[in-house]
Coordinates of C-alpha atoms in Angstrom, one line a residue:
Chain A
M27 CA 0.0 0.0 0.1
Q28 CA 1.1 3.3 -1.0
A29 CA 2.4 5.9 2.2
Q30 CA -0.2 8.4 3.1
P31 CA 1.3 11.9 2.7
Q32 CA 1.0 13.6 5.9
Q33 CA 1.9 16.5 8.0
Q34 CA 4.8 15.9 10.8
L35 CA 3.2 16.7 14.6
T36 CA 6.4 18.6 15.8
H37 CA 6.2 18.6 19.5
Y38 CA 9.8 19.6 21.2
K39 CA 11.0 17.7 24.3
E40 CA 11.6 20.0 27.3
T41 CA 15.1 20.3 27.9
A42 CA 16.5 18.1 30.4
S43 CA 17.2 19.5 33.9
Q44 CA 20.8 19.1 35.4
T45 CA 22.2 19.8 38.8
G46 CA 22.7 23.5 40.2
G47 CA 26.2 21.8 41.6
P48 CA 28.0 22.9 44.8
Y49 CA 29.1 26.7 42.7
V50 CA 25.4 27.7 42.0
H51 CA 26.2 30.9 43.7
I52 CA 28.5 32.2 41.0
G53 CA 25.6 32.5 38.8
L54 CA 23.4 33.7 41.2
A55 CA 24.4 35.4 44.1
P56 CA 28.0 36.1 43.0
Q57 CA 28.7 38.1 46.2
Q58 CA 27.7 35.4 48.5
A59 CA 30.2 32.9 46.0
G60 CA 32.9 35.8 47.1
F61 CA 33.2 38.6 44.6
E62 CA 31.5 41.9 43.4
I63 CA 30.3 42.0 39.3
F64 CA 27.0 43.0 38.9
E65 CA 25.6 46.5 39.9
N66 CA 22.2 45.0 40.3
N67 CA 22.3 42.1 42.6
F68 CA 18.8 39.7 43.2
G69 CA 18.7 38.9 46.7
H70 CA 16.4 37.9 49.2
V71 CA 14.8 41.1 50.6
L72 CA 11.3 41.7 48.8
T73 CA 10.3 44.4 50.4
R74 CA 10.8 48.3 49.5
P75 CA 10.0 51.0 52.3
D76 CA 6.9 51.8 50.5
T77 CA 5.6 48.3 50.1
P78 CA 2.4 47.6 51.6
G79 CA 1.6 44.9 53.6
E80 CA 2.3 42.7 57.0
R81 CA 6.1 42.6 57.0
I82 CA 7.5 39.4 57.5
R83 CA 10.8 37.1 58.0
I84 CA 11.2 33.5 56.7
E85 CA 14.1 31.6 57.4
G86 CA 14.7 28.2 57.9
T87 CA 17.2 25.4 57.2
V88 CA 17.4 22.8 54.1
Y89 CA 18.0 19.0 55.9
D90 CA 19.6 16.0 53.9
G91 CA 18.6 12.5 54.5
L92 CA 20.8 12.1 57.5
G93 CA 19.7 15.1 59.3
L94 CA 22.5 17.6 58.2
P95 CA 21.9 20.9 57.0
M96 CA 22.4 21.7 53.4
R97 CA 24.9 24.5 53.5
D98 CA 25.3 24.9 49.6
V99 CA 22.1 24.9 49.1
L100 CA 20.0 28.1 47.0
L101 CA 16.5 28.7 47.5
E102 CA 13.7 30.9 45.0
I103 CA 10.6 32.2 46.4
W104 CA 7.5 33.2 44.3
Q105 CA 4.2 34.9 45.9
A106 CA 1.4 37.3 45.6
D107 CA 1.1 40.8 47.4
G108 CA -1.0 41.4 50.7
E109 CA -3.7 42.0 48.3
G110 CA -3.7 38.1 46.7
H111 CA -2.2 39.4 43.5
Y112 CA 0.9 38.8 41.4
A113 CA 2.9 40.6 39.5
H114 CA 2.2 38.6 36.0
P115 CA -0.3 39.8 33.2
A116 CA -2.0 36.4 34.0
D117 CA -3.6 38.2 36.9
P118 CA -6.6 40.0 36.1
K119 CA -5.4 42.8 38.8
P120 CA -1.3 42.6 38.0
S121 CA 0.3 44.1 40.9
S122 CA 3.4 46.3 41.4
F123 CA 5.3 44.1 44.2
R124 CA 7.7 42.0 42.4
G125 CA 6.9 39.1 44.5
W126 CA 10.3 37.1 43.8
G127 CA 13.6 36.7 45.5
R128 CA 16.7 34.4 46.1
T129 CA 19.2 33.2 48.5
G130 CA 21.8 30.9 49.3
A131 CA 21.4 29.4 52.9
D132 CA 24.7 30.5 55.0
F133 CA 27.7 28.5 54.8
D134 CA 28.4 27.9 58.0
T135 CA 25.0 27.7 59.9
G136 CA 22.9 26.5 56.9
L137 CA 20.3 29.0 57.7
Y138 CA 18.3 30.9 54.9
T139 CA 16.3 34.2 55.0
F140 CA 13.9 36.2 53.0
E141 CA 12.4 39.4 54.2
T142 CA 9.0 40.0 52.3
I143 CA 5.2 40.2 53.6
K144 CA 2.4 38.1 54.2
P145 CA 0.5 37.0 50.9
G146 CA -3.3 37.5 50.7
A147 CA -5.5 34.4 49.3
V148 CA -5.4 33.6 45.3
P149 CA -7.8 31.7 43.7
A150 CA -7.3 28.2 42.7
A151 CA -8.5 27.3 38.8
D152 CA -12.2 27.0 39.9
G153 CA -12.4 30.2 41.5
R154 CA -12.1 29.2 45.2
P155 CA -9.9 30.7 47.4
Q156 CA -6.3 29.1 48.3
A157 CA -5.2 29.7 51.5
P158 CA -2.1 32.2 51.6
H159 CA 1.1 30.6 50.2
I160 CA 4.5 30.8 48.9
A161 CA 5.8 28.9 46.3
V162 CA 9.6 27.5 46.9
W163 CA 12.1 26.5 44.8
V164 CA 14.9 24.6 45.8
V165 CA 18.6 23.8 44.0
A166 CA 22.1 22.1 45.3
R167 CA 24.7 19.9 44.4
G168 CA 22.6 16.2 44.5
I169 CA 19.5 17.5 43.0
N170 CA 18.7 17.0 39.7
M171 CA 15.4 18.9 38.9
G172 CA 15.0 21.7 41.1
L173 CA 12.5 20.5 43.8
H174 CA 8.8 22.7 44.3
T175 CA 7.2 23.1 47.6
R176 CA 4.8 25.7 49.2
I177 CA 5.1 27.5 52.3
Y178 CA 1.5 28.0 54.2
F179 CA 1.0 30.0 57.8
S180 CA 0.3 28.5 61.3
D181 CA -2.0 31.4 62.1
E182 CA -4.2 30.4 58.9
Q183 CA -5.7 27.4 60.3
A184 CA -9.2 28.0 58.9
A185 CA -8.0 29.1 55.5
N186 CA -5.4 25.7 55.1
E187 CA -8.1 23.5 56.0
R188 CA -10.0 24.6 52.7
D189 CA -6.7 24.8 50.7
P190 CA -7.3 22.8 47.5
V191 CA -3.8 21.6 47.3
L192 CA -3.0 20.8 51.2
T193 CA -6.3 19.0 51.2
G194 CA -5.7 17.1 48.2
I195 CA -2.8 15.5 50.1
E196 CA -4.0 12.0 50.8
W197 CA -1.6 11.6 53.5
V198 CA -2.9 14.0 56.3
S199 CA 0.0 13.6 58.0
R200 CA 2.3 14.9 55.7
R201 CA 0.2 18.2 55.2
K202 CA 1.9 19.9 58.6
T203 CA 5.4 19.5 56.6
L204 CA 4.2 22.5 54.8
I205 CA 2.9 24.8 57.4
A206 CA 5.6 27.6 58.7
Q207 CA 5.3 28.0 62.3
R208 CA 4.9 31.6 63.4
E209 CA 6.9 33.3 66.3
Q210 CA 7.0 36.6 67.4
R211 CA 10.6 38.1 67.9
G212 CA 10.4 41.5 69.8
A213 CA 8.4 44.0 66.9
E214 CA 9.7 41.2 64.8
T215 CA 7.2 38.1 62.8
V216 CA 8.9 35.1 61.8
Y217 CA 8.0 32.5 60.1
R218 CA 10.2 29.3 60.5
F219 CA 10.0 27.0 57.5
D220 CA 12.6 23.7 57.5
I221 CA 12.9 21.3 54.9
R222 CA 13.6 18.2 55.0
I223 CA 14.4 16.7 52.1
Q224 CA 14.6 13.1 52.9
G225 CA 12.6 11.3 55.4
Q226 CA 13.0 7.9 57.3
G227 CA 9.5 6.7 56.0
G228 CA 6.6 5.5 58.2
A229 CA 3.3 7.1 59.4
E230 CA 5.5 10.1 60.8
D231 CA 7.8 10.8 58.2
L232 CA 8.5 14.0 58.1
E233 CA 10.2 14.4 54.5
T234 CA 8.8 17.8 53.1
V235 CA 6.5 17.3 50.3
F236 CA 7.3 18.4 47.1
F237 CA 4.9 19.1 44.3
D238 CA 5.3 18.3 40.5
I239 CA 3.6 21.5 39.0
Chain B
M7 CA -6.9 35.3 29.7
A8 CA -6.6 32.9 26.6
Q9 CA -3.4 33.1 26.2
Y10 CA -2.1 32.5 29.8
G11 CA -3.8 28.8 30.2
P12 CA -1.7 26.0 32.4
F13 CA 1.5 24.7 30.9
V14 CA 1.9 21.1 29.2
M15 CA 2.3 18.3 32.4
R16 CA 6.2 17.9 32.6
D17 CA 7.3 14.5 30.8
S18 CA 9.5 13.2 33.6
A19 CA 10.6 10.3 31.6
Q20 CA 12.5 12.9 29.9
H21 CA 14.4 14.1 33.3
A22 CA 16.9 13.0 35.6
P23 CA 14.9 10.4 38.1
A24 CA 15.9 12.3 41.9
L25 CA 17.9 9.7 42.9
T26 CA 21.0 8.0 40.9
P27 CA 23.3 6.5 42.6
T28 CA 26.1 7.1 40.4
Y29 CA 25.9 10.8 41.3
K30 CA 26.9 10.2 44.9
T31 CA 25.5 13.1 46.4
S32 CA 21.9 12.4 45.2
V33 CA 21.7 9.4 47.5
L34 CA 21.1 11.7 50.3
R35 CA 19.7 14.5 48.6
S36 CA 17.0 13.0 47.3
P37 CA 12.9 12.6 48.2
K38 CA 12.0 9.3 49.4
N39 CA 8.3 9.9 48.3
A40 CA 6.5 10.2 45.1
L41 CA 6.3 14.1 44.3
I42 CA 2.1 15.0 44.4
S43 CA 0.8 16.5 41.4
I44 CA -1.0 19.1 41.7
P45 CA -3.7 21.2 39.2
Q46 CA -2.2 24.1 38.2
T47 CA -3.2 27.7 39.7
L48 CA -2.4 31.2 39.2
T49 CA 0.7 30.6 41.4
E50 CA 2.1 28.3 38.8
M51 CA 1.1 30.0 35.8
S52 CA 2.7 32.8 36.7
G53 CA 6.3 34.1 37.7
P54 CA 8.6 36.7 38.0
L55 CA 9.2 39.4 35.0
F56 CA 12.3 40.9 34.5
K57 CA 13.4 44.5 32.7
A58 CA 16.1 45.2 30.5
S59 CA 17.1 48.0 32.6
E60 CA 17.7 45.5 35.6
L61 CA 20.8 44.3 33.6
G62 CA 24.2 46.1 32.8
P63 CA 25.6 47.2 29.8
K64 CA 28.3 43.8 30.2
D65 CA 26.1 41.5 32.0
N66 CA 26.1 39.8 28.9
D67 CA 29.9 40.0 27.7
L68 CA 32.0 37.3 30.3
I69 CA 35.1 38.3 28.5
L70 CA 35.0 42.1 29.7
N71 CA 32.7 42.0 32.7
F72 CA 35.2 41.4 35.2
A73 CA 38.2 42.0 33.4
K74 CA 40.8 44.6 35.5
D75 CA 43.9 44.7 33.7
G76 CA 43.8 42.9 30.5
L77 CA 42.0 40.1 28.8
P78 CA 41.4 36.6 30.5
V79 CA 43.4 34.0 29.0
G80 CA 41.4 31.4 26.9
E81 CA 39.7 30.7 23.9
R82 CA 37.3 33.4 22.9
I83 CA 34.1 32.1 22.0
I84 CA 30.1 33.1 21.5
V85 CA 27.7 31.3 22.5
H86 CA 23.8 32.2 21.1
G87 CA 20.5 30.6 20.5
Y88 CA 16.9 30.2 20.6
V89 CA 14.6 29.9 23.9
R90 CA 11.7 28.5 22.8
D91 CA 8.4 26.3 24.2
E92 CA 7.5 23.1 23.6
F93 CA 5.5 24.2 20.5
G94 CA 8.3 25.8 18.9
R95 CA 6.9 28.9 20.1
P96 CA 9.7 31.9 21.1
V97 CA 10.2 32.7 24.6
P98 CA 10.9 36.4 24.6
N99 CA 12.2 38.1 27.6
A100 CA 13.3 35.2 29.6
L101 CA 16.1 35.4 31.7
V102 CA 19.1 33.3 31.1
E103 CA 21.9 33.5 33.6
V104 CA 24.9 31.4 33.3
W105 CA 27.5 30.3 35.2
Q106 CA 31.4 28.5 34.4
A107 CA 34.6 27.4 35.2
N108 CA 37.6 29.4 33.6
A109 CA 40.1 28.2 31.1
S110 CA 41.8 26.2 34.1
G111 CA 38.6 24.5 34.9
R112 CA 38.7 26.7 38.1
Y113 CA 35.4 28.2 39.9
R114 CA 35.7 32.3 41.2
H115 CA 34.0 30.8 44.5
R116 CA 35.3 30.7 48.1
K117 CA 34.9 27.0 48.5
D118 CA 36.8 25.8 45.0
T119 CA 40.6 24.8 46.1
Y120 CA 41.1 23.2 42.8
I121 CA 44.8 23.9 41.9
G122 CA 43.9 25.0 38.3
A123 CA 45.2 28.6 38.4
L124 CA 42.4 31.5 38.9
D125 CA 42.4 34.2 36.3
P126 CA 42.5 37.6 37.7
N127 CA 40.5 39.0 34.4
F128 CA 37.7 36.4 34.7
G129 CA 34.8 36.1 36.9
G130 CA 32.0 33.6 35.1
C131 CA 29.2 34.3 35.0
G132 CA 26.5 36.4 33.1
R133 CA 23.0 37.0 32.3
V134 CA 21.0 38.2 29.6
L135 CA 17.4 38.9 28.3
T136 CA 16.4 37.1 25.3
D137 CA 14.6 38.9 22.3
E138 CA 10.9 39.1 20.7
N139 CA 12.3 36.1 18.8
G140 CA 13.4 34.2 21.7
Y141 CA 16.9 35.0 20.7
Y142 CA 19.9 35.0 23.2
R143 CA 23.6 35.7 23.1
Y144 CA 26.9 36.2 25.2
R145 CA 30.7 35.8 24.9
T146 CA 32.7 34.2 27.0
I147 CA 35.9 32.2 27.5
R148 CA 35.6 28.4 26.8
P149 CA 35.6 26.7 30.3
G150 CA 38.3 23.9 31.1
P151 CA 37.5 20.2 32.3
Y152 CA 37.4 20.1 36.3
P153 CA 38.2 16.9 38.5
W154 CA 35.9 16.3 41.5
R155 CA 35.5 13.8 44.0
N156 CA 32.6 11.4 43.2
R157 CA 34.9 8.7 42.2
I158 CA 38.5 9.3 43.0
N159 CA 39.4 10.1 39.6
E160 CA 36.3 12.0 38.4
W161 CA 36.2 14.7 35.5
R162 CA 33.5 17.0 33.8
P163 CA 33.5 17.7 30.7
A164 CA 33.4 21.3 29.7
H165 CA 30.4 22.6 30.6
I166 CA 28.5 26.2 31.1
H167 CA 25.6 25.9 33.8
Y168 CA 22.5 27.6 32.7
A169 CA 19.6 28.8 34.7
I170 CA 16.2 30.5 32.9
H171 CA 13.2 32.3 33.7
G172 CA 10.5 31.7 31.5
D173 CA 7.1 33.4 31.9
G174 CA 5.8 31.0 34.5
W175 CA 6.8 29.6 37.8
A176 CA 6.6 25.7 36.4
Q177 CA 9.0 26.7 33.6
R178 CA 11.7 27.3 35.7
L179 CA 15.0 25.2 34.9
I180 CA 18.2 24.6 35.6
T181 CA 20.5 22.6 33.5
Q182 CA 24.2 22.6 32.1
M183 CA 25.3 22.8 28.4
Y184 CA 28.4 20.8 27.1
F185 CA 30.5 21.6 23.9
E186 CA 30.6 19.1 20.8
G187 CA 33.3 16.5 20.3
D188 CA 34.3 16.8 24.6
T189 CA 35.4 13.1 25.0
L190 CA 34.6 13.7 28.4
I191 CA 30.5 13.6 27.5
N192 CA 30.9 9.8 27.3
T193 CA 32.0 8.9 30.9
C194 CA 30.2 12.0 33.1
P195 CA 27.9 10.6 35.7
I196 CA 26.3 14.1 35.8
L197 CA 25.1 14.0 32.3
A198 CA 24.4 10.0 32.4
T199 CA 21.7 11.0 34.9
V200 CA 19.7 12.4 31.9
P201 CA 17.9 8.9 31.4
N202 CA 18.0 9.1 27.0
D203 CA 20.1 9.7 24.3
E204 CA 18.1 12.0 22.8
Q205 CA 18.1 14.1 25.9
R206 CA 21.6 13.9 26.5
R207 CA 22.4 15.5 23.1
G208 CA 19.9 18.3 23.6
L209 CA 22.4 19.2 26.2
I210 CA 25.3 19.5 23.7
A211 CA 26.1 22.6 22.4
L212 CA 27.0 22.6 18.4
E213 CA 30.1 24.1 16.7
D214 CA 28.6 27.2 14.5
R215 CA 31.4 27.5 11.9
A216 CA 29.6 30.0 9.8
N217 CA 28.8 32.4 12.7
F218 CA 32.8 32.2 13.7
I219 CA 34.2 35.6 13.7
E220 CA 37.4 36.1 11.8
L221 CA 40.4 36.7 13.8
D222 CA 38.5 37.0 16.8
S223 CA 36.0 34.5 18.2
R224 CA 34.4 30.7 17.5
A225 CA 30.9 30.4 17.8
Y226 CA 28.7 27.6 19.3
R227 CA 24.7 27.1 19.1
F228 CA 22.6 26.2 22.2
D229 CA 18.7 26.0 22.0
I230 CA 16.5 25.8 25.0
Y231 CA 13.0 24.5 25.3
L232 CA 11.1 25.5 28.0
R233 CA 7.2 24.1 28.9
G234 CA 4.6 24.9 26.9
R235 CA 1.4 26.7 27.5
R236 CA -2.1 25.2 26.2
M237 CA -4.6 27.4 25.1
T238 CA -7.7 27.8 27.5
W239 CA -10.0 27.0 24.4
F240 CA -13.1 27.0 26.5
E241 CA -13.8 28.0 29.9
N242 CA -12.4 26.4 32.8
K243 CA -15.0 24.8 35.2
A244 CA -16.0 27.3 37.9

């Protein structure tokens, strides 16, 4: 039988991910690598003096499968403003708050920090509100593809209990790994969010939930 | 809203799994649980955007952006290409950030103690926004291969690290680019984490002889594909 002429359905494969390696700071945080090169550096402070919203600090440590801090990890966050709007044209009411930042963990202590504002609620695909949350992306030596997770807030219990992403996690005991714990440090509001890359299994597994988004 | 539909599901078979024991560091840094797949919301469909005014004039020129008292030592090359999505559409205004070792294979990083010499005139990082056609280009020194402790005598092929922001959080990608013809490519346990030949070849930049600049620089071509957006032909259920 003669072959029928046909069009080609062209679909390109996404470029394969590779680890960021131990020197990821050179490209993404050169001052931390130990040198000055760019006039404008992207960093961990998302607020400006005139940014509206409740000022918060987010801090934590990323742990490996032995419970040791990962001191070479780099994190980025993406979030809405205090009213729940993103600085992106996909948002019906785009914000002027950038909502993005990055930082490397401290080489000695492993602690990471962001200075930002608490985000407002953002609608889910079906229009229901999601609880306030911040998207997190984690890269490091040993991580072949950046890990996605979300920060929720311990003082938003009612909203968290209705959040479609949190409540979509079948293993109820794992949901708590995404809740940052609020504490007051003088005038400063701090949320502690530790990330455990690899748990030991079992019903009380504390491995942080990671998403395929 | 139609142009901002959800991104195509990531094809995990085209990427390294998290646990790849021959790349030893992955053993304690890979989740034991499966990733939990979630329907995309505005959080994943939007992402940070960048402006040309945020970058400096030499940010995409690694030959000059750290030069102090002369030019860096090494092979002068231009790396260029297109950032597209899975459907072949250009991704304009994507932030492409790169970092690399110098010609000796030595990184300018306080944690790198390799005996290969630092170059006082080479920093090793740069960044560029793609234009309206998704095109990017930067100039640099070709990096040297680099020894590391995985097995005792492991060597990375020459490579340049890339981090790319498209226009949605779900497109965020970090990867590495290799150079056509490098024999170390065949023995690299990090490149070997990528599960098939076609995808490994997708990380190898090609010598672009037609774009050599006479008596100045050679050129390599490296295209990048990010996840594509689907159209929302009909209203999402609400």
